[in-house]
Amino acid sequence: MRGLFTAGVLDVLMEHGVKFDGLVGVSAGACFGCNYKSGQIGRVIRYNKRFARDPRYCSWKSLLATGDMFGADFCYRELPLELDVFDAAAFAANPMEFHVVATDCATGKPVYRRLDKADAAAFRWMQASASMPLVSRPVEIDGREYLDGGLSDGIPLRYFESIGFERNLVVTTRPHGYRKFPKRRIGLLRPLFRHPAVYHALKNRYKWYNETLEYIDSRVAEGNAMLVCPKEPLPISRVCHDPDCMQRIYEIGRKAGEEAIADAAAIMV
């Protein structure tokens, strides 16, 4: 749900007519970021508030009944195809590249996928990118299983640079200076993981994450990247059922987006 900050930032950028050559999203960033390519301003906050208390969307009931806390059929079929329709035609017509990141359960390594059409296969990749371990089933695609891309490359700046995107806007949902630490007692969770590589990816996540944050800072200092992030820790958990809380996080993102627009304008003067 911290991704609602990102949704606020992206809505402001769209309102100002800001266009990019490409976008890469991870986890909620994939599920929310796809609306940038389809040009659907306000869709993310709208459907999150509308279904905040719907057990089909996100609940322990859904986890017990389906194996997914965020109901897969509801989130990736019923919602985008029937209840708050995703504009697949606009998505396909927009020349901006859209990429998502998922984690291969067998290797624990990131897998990057470019999505040009908003079809069933694309929604499957978005689901994989956002499927948190322990509260989601692995998503099978072409005979391999995938989970949350945040396990292996949650801020894929290096990937985007490697495929030719030299100047990038990076949106994170943690304040500048935030760092992860080794999870205490993580070994107690080891028996819950069917895939050893997923457990090891989670255990060692803090190492690459912190190194990536340092790399982002270096790219910002060199003038090759711009960072947008909240000034303070966002007062929301991974799961939230309070529409008012969701709106507050979204508004924090909107304010950060407006400030980013002003900063970019000042640089260009």
PDB file of C-alpha atoms in Angstrom:
ATOM      1  CA  MET A   1       0.000   0.000   0.000  1.00  0.00           C
ATOM      2  CA  ARG A   2       3.015   2.332   0.158  1.00  0.00           C
ATOM      3  CA  GLY A   3       2.655   2.195  -3.625  1.00  0.00           C
ATOM      4  CA  LEU A   4      -0.225   4.664  -3.310  1.00  0.00           C
ATOM      5  CA  PHE A   5       2.494   7.292  -2.826  1.00  0.00           C
ATOM      6  CA  THR A   6       3.835   6.316  -6.241  1.00  0.00           C
ATOM      7  CA  ALA A   7       0.322   6.489  -7.685  1.00  0.00           C
ATOM      8  CA  GLY A   8       0.038  10.084  -6.484  1.00  0.00           C
ATOM      9  CA  VAL A   9       3.375  11.007  -8.053  1.00  0.00           C
ATOM     10  CA  LEU A  10       2.464   9.387 -11.374  1.00  0.00           C
ATOM     11  CA  ASP A  11      -0.968  11.004 -11.541  1.00  0.00           C
ATOM     12  CA  VAL A  12       0.596  14.453 -11.172  1.00  0.00           C
ATOM     13  CA  LEU A  13       3.153  13.696 -13.874  1.00  0.00           C
ATOM     14  CA  MET A  14       0.367  12.587 -16.215  1.00  0.00           C
ATOM     15  CA  GLU A  15      -1.676  15.688 -15.416  1.00  0.00           C
ATOM     16  CA  HIS A  16       1.319  17.806 -16.415  1.00  0.00           C
ATOM     17  CA  GLY A  17       1.708  15.889 -19.670  1.00  0.00           C
ATOM     18  CA  VAL A  18       5.086  14.401 -18.740  1.00  0.00           C
ATOM     19  CA  LYS A  19       6.014  11.593 -21.113  1.00  0.00           C
ATOM     20  CA  PHE A  20       8.767   9.011 -20.783  1.00  0.00           C
ATOM     21  CA  ASP A  21      10.393   6.634 -23.238  1.00  0.00           C
ATOM     22  CA  GLY A  22      10.053   3.782 -20.772  1.00  0.00           C
ATOM     23  CA  LEU A  23       8.841   2.747 -17.339  1.00  0.00           C
ATOM     24  CA  VAL A  24       9.814  -0.232 -15.195  1.00  0.00           C
ATOM     25  CA  GLY A  25       7.677  -1.232 -12.219  1.00  0.00           C
ATOM     26  CA  VAL A  26       8.158  -3.760  -9.451  1.00  0.00           C
ATOM     27  CA  SER A  27       5.455  -5.298  -7.237  1.00  0.00           C
ATOM     28  CA  ALA A  28       2.834  -2.582  -6.558  1.00  0.00           C
ATOM     29  CA  GLY A  29       4.894  -0.401  -8.893  1.00  0.00           C
ATOM     30  CA  ALA A  30       4.056  -2.804 -11.705  1.00  0.00           C
ATOM     31  CA  CYS A  31       0.341  -3.063 -10.899  1.00  0.00           C
ATOM     32  CA  PHE A  32      -0.006   0.691 -10.421  1.00  0.00           C
ATOM     33  CA  GLY A  33       2.558   1.840 -12.979  1.00  0.00           C
ATOM     34  CA  CYS A  34       0.772   0.183 -15.890  1.00  0.00           C
ATOM     35  CA  ASN A  35      -1.843   2.942 -15.610  1.00  0.00           C
ATOM     36  CA  TYR A  36       0.792   5.431 -16.766  1.00  0.00           C
ATOM     37  CA  LYS A  37       1.042   3.651 -20.093  1.00  0.00           C
ATOM     38  CA  SER A  38      -2.757   3.510 -20.388  1.00  0.00           C
ATOM     39  CA  GLY A  39      -3.060   7.154 -19.313  1.00  0.00           C
ATOM     40  CA  GLN A  40      -5.700   6.476 -16.653  1.00  0.00           C
ATOM     41  CA  ILE A  41      -5.267   9.296 -14.168  1.00  0.00           C
ATOM     42  CA  GLY A  42      -6.858   8.556 -10.789  1.00  0.00           C
ATOM     43  CA  ARG A  43      -7.670   4.912 -11.471  1.00  0.00           C
ATOM     44  CA  VAL A  44      -5.337   3.485  -8.816  1.00  0.00           C
ATOM     45  CA  ILE A  45      -6.632   5.499  -5.878  1.00  0.00           C
ATOM     46  CA  ARG A  46     -10.217   5.082  -7.112  1.00  0.00           C
ATOM     47  CA  TYR A  47     -10.311   1.298  -7.146  1.00  0.00           C
ATOM     48  CA  ASN A  48      -8.182   0.897  -4.026  1.00  0.00           C
ATOM     49  CA  LYS A  49     -10.596   3.034  -2.017  1.00  0.00           C
ATOM     50  CA  ARG A  50     -13.651   1.425  -3.601  1.00  0.00           C
ATOM     51  CA  PHE A  51     -12.556  -2.111  -2.744  1.00  0.00           C
ATOM     52  CA  ALA A  52     -10.562  -1.364   0.423  1.00  0.00           C
ATOM     53  CA  ARG A  53     -12.884  -3.450   2.587  1.00  0.00           C
ATOM     54  CA  ASP A  54     -13.871  -6.035  -0.010  1.00  0.00           C
ATOM     55  CA  PRO A  55     -12.560  -9.445   1.159  1.00  0.00           C
ATOM     56  CA  ARG A  56     -12.177 -10.538  -2.465  1.00  0.00           C
ATOM     57  CA  TYR A  57      -9.585  -7.818  -2.996  1.00  0.00           C
ATOM     58  CA  CYS A  58      -7.402  -8.315   0.079  1.00  0.00           C
ATOM     59  CA  SER A  59      -8.116 -10.303   3.239  1.00  0.00           C
ATOM     60  CA  TRP A  60      -7.091 -13.210   5.412  1.00  0.00           C
ATOM     61  CA  LYS A  61     -10.287 -14.850   4.198  1.00  0.00           C
ATOM     62  CA  SER A  62      -8.968 -14.686   0.642  1.00  0.00           C
ATOM     63  CA  LEU A  63      -5.612 -16.105   1.772  1.00  0.00           C
ATOM     64  CA  LEU A  64      -7.264 -19.080   3.488  1.00  0.00           C
ATOM     65  CA  ALA A  65      -9.689 -19.723   0.621  1.00  0.00           C
ATOM     66  CA  THR A  66      -7.387 -19.194  -2.363  1.00  0.00           C
ATOM     67  CA  GLY A  67      -3.801 -19.111  -1.107  1.00  0.00           C
ATOM     68  CA  ASP A  68      -3.499 -15.420  -2.064  1.00  0.00           C
ATOM     69  CA  MET A  69      -4.105 -12.542   0.330  1.00  0.00           C
ATOM     70  CA  PHE A  70      -4.762 -10.359  -2.712  1.00  0.00           C
ATOM     71  CA  GLY A  71      -7.348 -12.438  -4.551  1.00  0.00           C
ATOM     72  CA  ALA A  72      -5.805 -13.333  -7.899  1.00  0.00           C
ATOM     73  CA  ASP A  73      -8.980 -13.786  -9.926  1.00  0.00           C
ATOM     74  CA  PHE A  74     -10.533 -10.648  -8.490  1.00  0.00           C
ATOM     75  CA  CYS A  75      -7.441  -8.423  -8.815  1.00  0.00           C
ATOM     76  CA  TYR A  76      -6.194  -9.571 -12.205  1.00  0.00           C
ATOM     77  CA  ARG A  77      -9.392 -10.458 -14.042  1.00  0.00           C
ATOM     78  CA  GLU A  78     -12.646  -9.203 -12.543  1.00  0.00           C
ATOM     79  CA  LEU A  79     -11.393  -5.804 -11.442  1.00  0.00           C
ATOM     80  CA  PRO A  80      -9.520  -4.735 -14.641  1.00  0.00           C
ATOM     81  CA  LEU A  81     -11.950  -6.361 -17.069  1.00  0.00           C
ATOM     82  CA  GLU A  82     -15.306  -5.627 -15.437  1.00  0.00           C
ATOM     83  CA  LEU A  83     -15.336  -3.421 -12.328  1.00  0.00           C
ATOM     84  CA  ASP A  84     -12.844  -0.628 -13.130  1.00  0.00           C
ATOM     85  CA  VAL A  85     -11.908  -1.361 -16.693  1.00  0.00           C
ATOM     86  CA  PHE A  86      -8.270  -1.061 -17.689  1.00  0.00           C
ATOM     87  CA  ASP A  87      -7.824   0.683 -21.051  1.00  0.00           C
ATOM     88  CA  ALA A  88      -5.982  -2.018 -22.956  1.00  0.00           C
ATOM     89  CA  ALA A  89      -6.283  -0.152 -26.265  1.00  0.00           C
ATOM     90  CA  ALA A  90      -4.607   2.972 -24.867  1.00  0.00           C
ATOM     91  CA  PHE A  91      -1.931   0.808 -23.231  1.00  0.00           C
ATOM     92  CA  ALA A  92      -1.086  -0.837 -26.560  1.00  0.00           C
ATOM     93  CA  ALA A  93      -1.199   2.458 -28.478  1.00  0.00           C
ATOM     94  CA  ASN A  94       1.233   4.276 -26.183  1.00  0.00           C
ATOM     95  CA  PRO A  95       4.787   3.824 -27.561  1.00  0.00           C
ATOM     96  CA  MET A  96       6.311   4.075 -24.072  1.00  0.00           C
ATOM     97  CA  GLU A  97       8.002   0.799 -23.118  1.00  0.00           C
ATOM     98  CA  PHE A  98       6.645  -0.874 -19.993  1.00  0.00           C
ATOM     99  CA  HIS A  99       8.684  -3.461 -18.102  1.00  0.00           C
ATOM    100  CA  VAL A 100       8.038  -5.467 -14.932  1.00  0.00           C
ATOM    101  CA  VAL A 101      10.302  -7.452 -12.637  1.00  0.00           C
ATOM    102  CA  ALA A 102       9.562 -10.815 -11.023  1.00  0.00           C
ATOM    103  CA  THR A 103      11.728 -13.235  -9.049  1.00  0.00           C
ATOM    104  CA  ASP A 104      12.373 -16.720 -10.410  1.00  0.00           C
ATOM    105  CA  CYS A 105      11.581 -19.114  -7.550  1.00  0.00           C
ATOM    106  CA  ALA A 106      14.124 -21.682  -8.713  1.00  0.00           C
ATOM    107  CA  THR A 107      17.064 -19.280  -8.864  1.00  0.00           C
ATOM    108  CA  GLY A 108      16.097 -16.350  -6.654  1.00  0.00           C
ATOM    109  CA  LYS A 109      17.201 -14.062  -9.484  1.00  0.00           C
ATOM    110  CA  PRO A 110      15.251 -11.236 -11.142  1.00  0.00           C
ATOM    111  CA  VAL A 111      13.502 -11.763 -14.455  1.00  0.00           C
ATOM    112  CA  TYR A 112      12.612  -8.726 -16.561  1.00  0.00           C
ATOM    113  CA  ARG A 113       9.687  -8.735 -18.954  1.00  0.00           C
ATOM    114  CA  ARG A 114       8.583  -6.062 -21.419  1.00  0.00           C
ATOM    115  CA  LEU A 115       4.804  -5.876 -21.796  1.00  0.00           C
ATOM    116  CA  ASP A 116       3.425  -4.282 -24.961  1.00  0.00           C
ATOM    117  CA  LYS A 117      -0.174  -5.529 -24.692  1.00  0.00           C
ATOM    118  CA  ALA A 118      -2.500  -5.622 -21.688  1.00  0.00           C
ATOM    119  CA  ASP A 119      -3.658  -9.182 -22.246  1.00  0.00           C
ATOM    120  CA  ALA A 120      -4.038 -12.136 -19.902  1.00  0.00           C
ATOM    121  CA  ALA A 121      -0.329 -12.928 -20.153  1.00  0.00           C
ATOM    122  CA  ALA A 122       0.592  -9.368 -19.183  1.00  0.00           C
ATOM    123  CA  PHE A 123      -1.679  -9.440 -16.132  1.00  0.00           C
ATOM    124  CA  ARG A 124      -0.055 -12.734 -15.189  1.00  0.00           C
ATOM    125  CA  TRP A 125       3.367 -11.071 -15.165  1.00  0.00           C
ATOM    126  CA  MET A 126       2.024  -8.166 -13.099  1.00  0.00           C
ATOM    127  CA  GLN A 127       0.570 -10.662 -10.644  1.00  0.00           C
ATOM    128  CA  ALA A 128       3.905 -12.447 -10.424  1.00  0.00           C
ATOM    129  CA  SER A 129       5.732  -9.175  -9.804  1.00  0.00           C
ATOM    130  CA  ALA A 130       3.399  -8.357  -6.899  1.00  0.00           C
ATOM    131  CA  SER A 131       3.028 -11.797  -5.294  1.00  0.00           C
ATOM    132  CA  MET A 132       4.542 -11.437  -1.835  1.00  0.00           C
ATOM    133  CA  PRO A 133       6.078 -14.622  -0.416  1.00  0.00           C
ATOM    134  CA  LEU A 134       4.169 -16.510   2.297  1.00  0.00           C
ATOM    135  CA  VAL A 135       0.894 -14.693   1.546  1.00  0.00           C
ATOM    136  CA  SER A 136       0.778 -15.524  -2.172  1.00  0.00           C
ATOM    137  CA  ARG A 137       1.068 -18.622  -4.283  1.00  0.00           C
ATOM    138  CA  PRO A 138       3.930 -18.665  -6.788  1.00  0.00           C
ATOM    139  CA  VAL A 139       2.685 -17.666 -10.225  1.00  0.00           C
ATOM    140  CA  GLU A 140       3.431 -20.222 -12.931  1.00  0.00           C
ATOM    141  CA  ILE A 141       4.349 -18.857 -16.362  1.00  0.00           C
ATOM    142  CA  ASP A 142       5.659 -21.084 -19.143  1.00  0.00           C
ATOM    143  CA  GLY A 143       6.552 -23.851 -16.714  1.00  0.00           C
ATOM    144  CA  ARG A 144       8.471 -21.683 -14.223  1.00  0.00           C
ATOM    145  CA  GLU A 145       7.298 -20.197 -10.928  1.00  0.00           C
ATOM    146  CA  TYR A 146       7.684 -16.562  -9.932  1.00  0.00           C
ATOM    147  CA  LEU A 147       7.159 -14.330  -6.921  1.00  0.00           C
ATOM    148  CA  ASP A 148       7.543 -10.669  -5.987  1.00  0.00           C
ATOM    149  CA  GLY A 149      10.207  -8.831  -7.972  1.00  0.00           C
ATOM    150  CA  GLY A 150      11.077  -6.865  -4.846  1.00  0.00           C
ATOM    151  CA  LEU A 151      12.875  -9.942  -3.528  1.00  0.00           C
ATOM    152  CA  SER A 152      15.612  -9.664  -6.135  1.00  0.00           C
ATOM    153  CA  ASP A 153      15.576  -6.198  -7.768  1.00  0.00           C
ATOM    154  CA  GLY A 154      13.112  -3.811  -6.186  1.00  0.00           C
ATOM    155  CA  ILE A 155      14.651  -0.649  -7.677  1.00  0.00           C
ATOM    156  CA  PRO A 156      15.866  -1.728 -11.138  1.00  0.00           C
ATOM    157  CA  LEU A 157      17.756   1.418 -12.153  1.00  0.00           C
ATOM    158  CA  ARG A 158      20.779  -0.547 -13.348  1.00  0.00           C
ATOM    159  CA  TYR A 159      18.569  -2.741 -15.506  1.00  0.00           C
ATOM    160  CA  PHE A 160      16.981   0.243 -17.201  1.00  0.00           C
ATOM    161  CA  GLU A 161      20.357   1.822 -17.806  1.00  0.00           C
ATOM    162  CA  SER A 162      21.606  -1.461 -19.264  1.00  0.00           C
ATOM    163  CA  ILE A 163      18.919  -1.413 -21.965  1.00  0.00           C
ATOM    164  CA  GLY A 164      19.608   2.164 -22.987  1.00  0.00           C
ATOM    165  CA  PHE A 165      17.693   4.467 -20.657  1.00  0.00           C
ATOM    166  CA  GLU A 166      20.450   6.865 -19.628  1.00  0.00           C
ATOM    167  CA  ARG A 167      18.488   9.492 -17.655  1.00  0.00           C
ATOM    168  CA  ASN A 168      15.881   8.235 -15.221  1.00  0.00           C
ATOM    169  CA  LEU A 169      13.334   9.385 -12.684  1.00  0.00           C
ATOM    170  CA  VAL A 170      13.379   7.012  -9.695  1.00  0.00           C
ATOM    171  CA  VAL A 171      10.354   6.856  -7.394  1.00  0.00           C
ATOM    172  CA  THR A 172      10.775   5.063  -4.079  1.00  0.00           C
ATOM    173  CA  THR A 173       8.367   4.742  -1.165  1.00  0.00           C
ATOM    174  CA  ARG A 174      10.977   5.063   1.580  1.00  0.00           C
ATOM    175  CA  PRO A 175      12.541   8.382   2.702  1.00  0.00           C
ATOM    176  CA  HIS A 176      15.996   9.313   1.470  1.00  0.00           C
ATOM    177  CA  GLY A 177      18.614   7.790   3.768  1.00  0.00           C
ATOM    178  CA  TYR A 178      16.512   4.724   4.613  1.00  0.00           C
ATOM    179  CA  ARG A 179      18.467   1.489   4.856  1.00  0.00           C
ATOM    180  CA  LYS A 180      17.439  -2.125   5.434  1.00  0.00           C
ATOM    181  CA  PHE A 181      18.987  -4.352   8.101  1.00  0.00           C
ATOM    182  CA  PRO A 182      19.264  -8.144   8.362  1.00  0.00           C
ATOM    183  CA  LYS A 183      15.984  -9.640   9.504  1.00  0.00           C
ATOM    184  CA  ARG A 184      16.244 -10.994  13.012  1.00  0.00           C
ATOM    185  CA  ARG A 185      15.116 -14.571  13.540  1.00  0.00           C
ATOM    186  CA  ILE A 186      14.504 -15.024   9.819  1.00  0.00           C
ATOM    187  CA  GLY A 187      15.800 -18.562  10.188  1.00  0.00           C
ATOM    188  CA  LEU A 188      12.577 -19.452  12.000  1.00  0.00           C
ATOM    189  CA  LEU A 189      10.731 -18.893   8.717  1.00  0.00           C
ATOM    190  CA  ARG A 190      12.915 -21.252   6.701  1.00  0.00           C
ATOM    191  CA  PRO A 191      10.535 -24.259   6.978  1.00  0.00           C
ATOM    192  CA  LEU A 192       7.732 -22.169   5.444  1.00  0.00           C
ATOM    193  CA  PHE A 193       9.568 -21.694   2.149  1.00  0.00           C
ATOM    194  CA  ARG A 194       9.112 -24.369  -0.501  1.00  0.00           C
ATOM    195  CA  HIS A 195      11.843 -22.807  -2.646  1.00  0.00           C
ATOM    196  CA  PRO A 196      15.265 -22.464  -0.948  1.00  0.00           C
ATOM    197  CA  ALA A 197      16.288 -19.760  -3.431  1.00  0.00           C
ATOM    198  CA  VAL A 198      13.326 -17.574  -2.385  1.00  0.00           C
ATOM    199  CA  TYR A 199      14.290 -17.877   1.280  1.00  0.00           C
ATOM    200  CA  HIS A 200      17.896 -16.938   0.525  1.00  0.00           C
ATOM    201  CA  ALA A 201      16.761 -14.013  -1.640  1.00  0.00           C
ATOM    202  CA  LEU A 202      14.673 -12.679   1.236  1.00  0.00           C
ATOM    203  CA  LYS A 203      17.450 -13.293   3.763  1.00  0.00           C
ATOM    204  CA  ASN A 204      20.032 -11.390   1.718  1.00  0.00           C
ATOM    205  CA  ARG A 205      17.739  -8.730   0.281  1.00  0.00           C
ATOM    206  CA  TYR A 206      19.097  -5.979   2.515  1.00  0.00           C
ATOM    207  CA  LYS A 207      22.555  -6.249   0.933  1.00  0.00           C
ATOM    208  CA  TRP A 208      21.641  -5.489  -2.680  1.00  0.00           C
ATOM    209  CA  TYR A 209      18.906  -3.080  -1.600  1.00  0.00           C
ATOM    210  CA  ASN A 210      21.275  -0.844   0.358  1.00  0.00           C
ATOM    211  CA  GLU A 211      23.893  -1.006  -2.375  1.00  0.00           C
ATOM    212  CA  THR A 212      21.258   0.021  -4.922  1.00  0.00           C
ATOM    213  CA  LEU A 213      20.286   3.037  -2.819  1.00  0.00           C
ATOM    214  CA  GLU A 214      23.918   4.125  -2.742  1.00  0.00           C
ATOM    215  CA  TYR A 215      24.111   3.681  -6.515  1.00  0.00           C
ATOM    216  CA  ILE A 216      20.997   5.818  -6.983  1.00  0.00           C
ATOM    217  CA  ASP A 217      22.575   8.570  -4.895  1.00  0.00           C
ATOM    218  CA  SER A 218      25.671   8.454  -7.085  1.00  0.00           C
ATOM    219  CA  ARG A 219      23.615   8.718 -10.270  1.00  0.00           C
ATOM    220  CA  VAL A 220      21.646  11.644  -8.837  1.00  0.00           C
ATOM    221  CA  ALA A 221      24.905  13.413  -7.939  1.00  0.00           C
ATOM    222  CA  GLU A 222      26.155  12.865 -11.497  1.00  0.00           C
ATOM    223  CA  GLY A 223      22.968  14.353 -12.942  1.00  0.00           C
ATOM    224  CA  ASN A 224      21.818  11.122 -14.594  1.00  0.00           C
ATOM    225  CA  ALA A 225      18.907  10.415 -12.259  1.00  0.00           C
ATOM    226  CA  MET A 226      16.281  12.287 -10.265  1.00  0.00           C
ATOM    227  CA  LEU A 227      14.887  10.791  -7.068  1.00  0.00           C
ATOM    228  CA  VAL A 228      11.337  11.305  -5.796  1.00  0.00           C
ATOM    229  CA  CYS A 229      10.595   9.881  -2.357  1.00  0.00           C
ATOM    230  CA  PRO A 230       8.600  10.769   0.768  1.00  0.00           C
ATOM    231  CA  LYS A 231      10.222  13.105   3.290  1.00  0.00           C
ATOM    232  CA  GLU A 232       9.098  10.944   6.218  1.00  0.00           C
ATOM    233  CA  PRO A 233       8.160   7.266   6.644  1.00  0.00           C
ATOM    234  CA  LEU A 234       4.724   6.686   5.145  1.00  0.00           C
ATOM    235  CA  PRO A 235       2.125   5.974   7.859  1.00  0.00           C
ATOM    236  CA  ILE A 236       0.661   2.908   6.195  1.00  0.00           C
ATOM    237  CA  SER A 237       1.389  -0.822   6.301  1.00  0.00           C
ATOM    238  CA  ARG A 238       1.719  -3.283   3.440  1.00  0.00           C
ATOM    239  CA  VAL A 239      -1.990  -4.046   3.814  1.00  0.00           C
ATOM    240  CA  CYS A 240      -4.593  -1.367   4.547  1.00  0.00           C
ATOM    241  CA  HIS A 241      -8.401  -1.359   4.581  1.00  0.00           C
ATOM    242  CA  ASP A 242      -8.914   2.317   5.457  1.00  0.00           C
ATOM    243  CA  PRO A 243      -9.867   4.473   2.437  1.00  0.00           C
ATOM    244  CA  ASP A 244      -9.029   7.679   4.316  1.00  0.00           C
ATOM    245  CA  CYS A 245      -5.526   6.421   5.082  1.00  0.00           C
ATOM    246  CA  MET A 246      -5.105   5.445   1.446  1.00  0.00           C
ATOM    247  CA  GLN A 247      -6.129   8.951   0.360  1.00  0.00           C
ATOM    248  CA  ARG A 248      -3.600  10.538   2.743  1.00  0.00           C
ATOM    249  CA  ILE A 249      -0.728   8.492   1.308  1.00  0.00           C
ATOM    250  CA  TYR A 250      -1.863   9.300  -2.221  1.00  0.00           C
ATOM    251  CA  GLU A 251      -1.938  13.029  -1.399  1.00  0.00           C
ATOM    252  CA  ILE A 252       1.602  12.837   0.003  1.00  0.00           C
ATOM    253  CA  GLY A 253       2.613  11.363  -3.345  1.00  0.00           C
ATOM    254  CA  ARG A 254       0.816  14.112  -5.238  1.00  0.00           C
ATOM    255  CA  LYS A 255       2.668  16.774  -3.265  1.00  0.00           C
ATOM    256  CA  ALA A 256       5.985  15.058  -3.996  1.00  0.00           C
ATOM    257  CA  GLY A 257       5.034  14.923  -7.665  1.00  0.00           C
ATOM    258  CA  GLU A 258       4.277  18.641  -7.773  1.00  0.00           C
ATOM    259  CA  GLU A 259       7.611  19.379  -6.105  1.00  0.00           C
ATOM    260  CA  ALA A 260       9.388  17.182  -8.642  1.00  0.00           C
ATOM    261  CA  ILE A 261       7.745  19.101 -11.486  1.00  0.00           C
ATOM    262  CA  ALA A 262       8.900  22.387  -9.945  1.00  0.00           C
ATOM    263  CA  ASP A 263      12.439  21.075  -9.392  1.00  0.00           C
ATOM    264  CA  ALA A 264      12.677  19.823 -12.974  1.00  0.00           C
ATOM    265  CA  ALA A 265      11.417  23.161 -14.289  1.00  0.00           C
ATOM    266  CA  ALA A 266      14.030  25.023 -12.254  1.00  0.00           C
ATOM    267  CA  ILE A 267      16.810  22.816 -13.617  1.00  0.00           C
ATOM    268  CA  MET A 268      15.690  23.453 -17.187  1.00  0.00           C
ATOM    269  CA  VAL A 269      15.579  27.267 -16.818  1.00  0.00           C
TER     270      VAL A 269
END
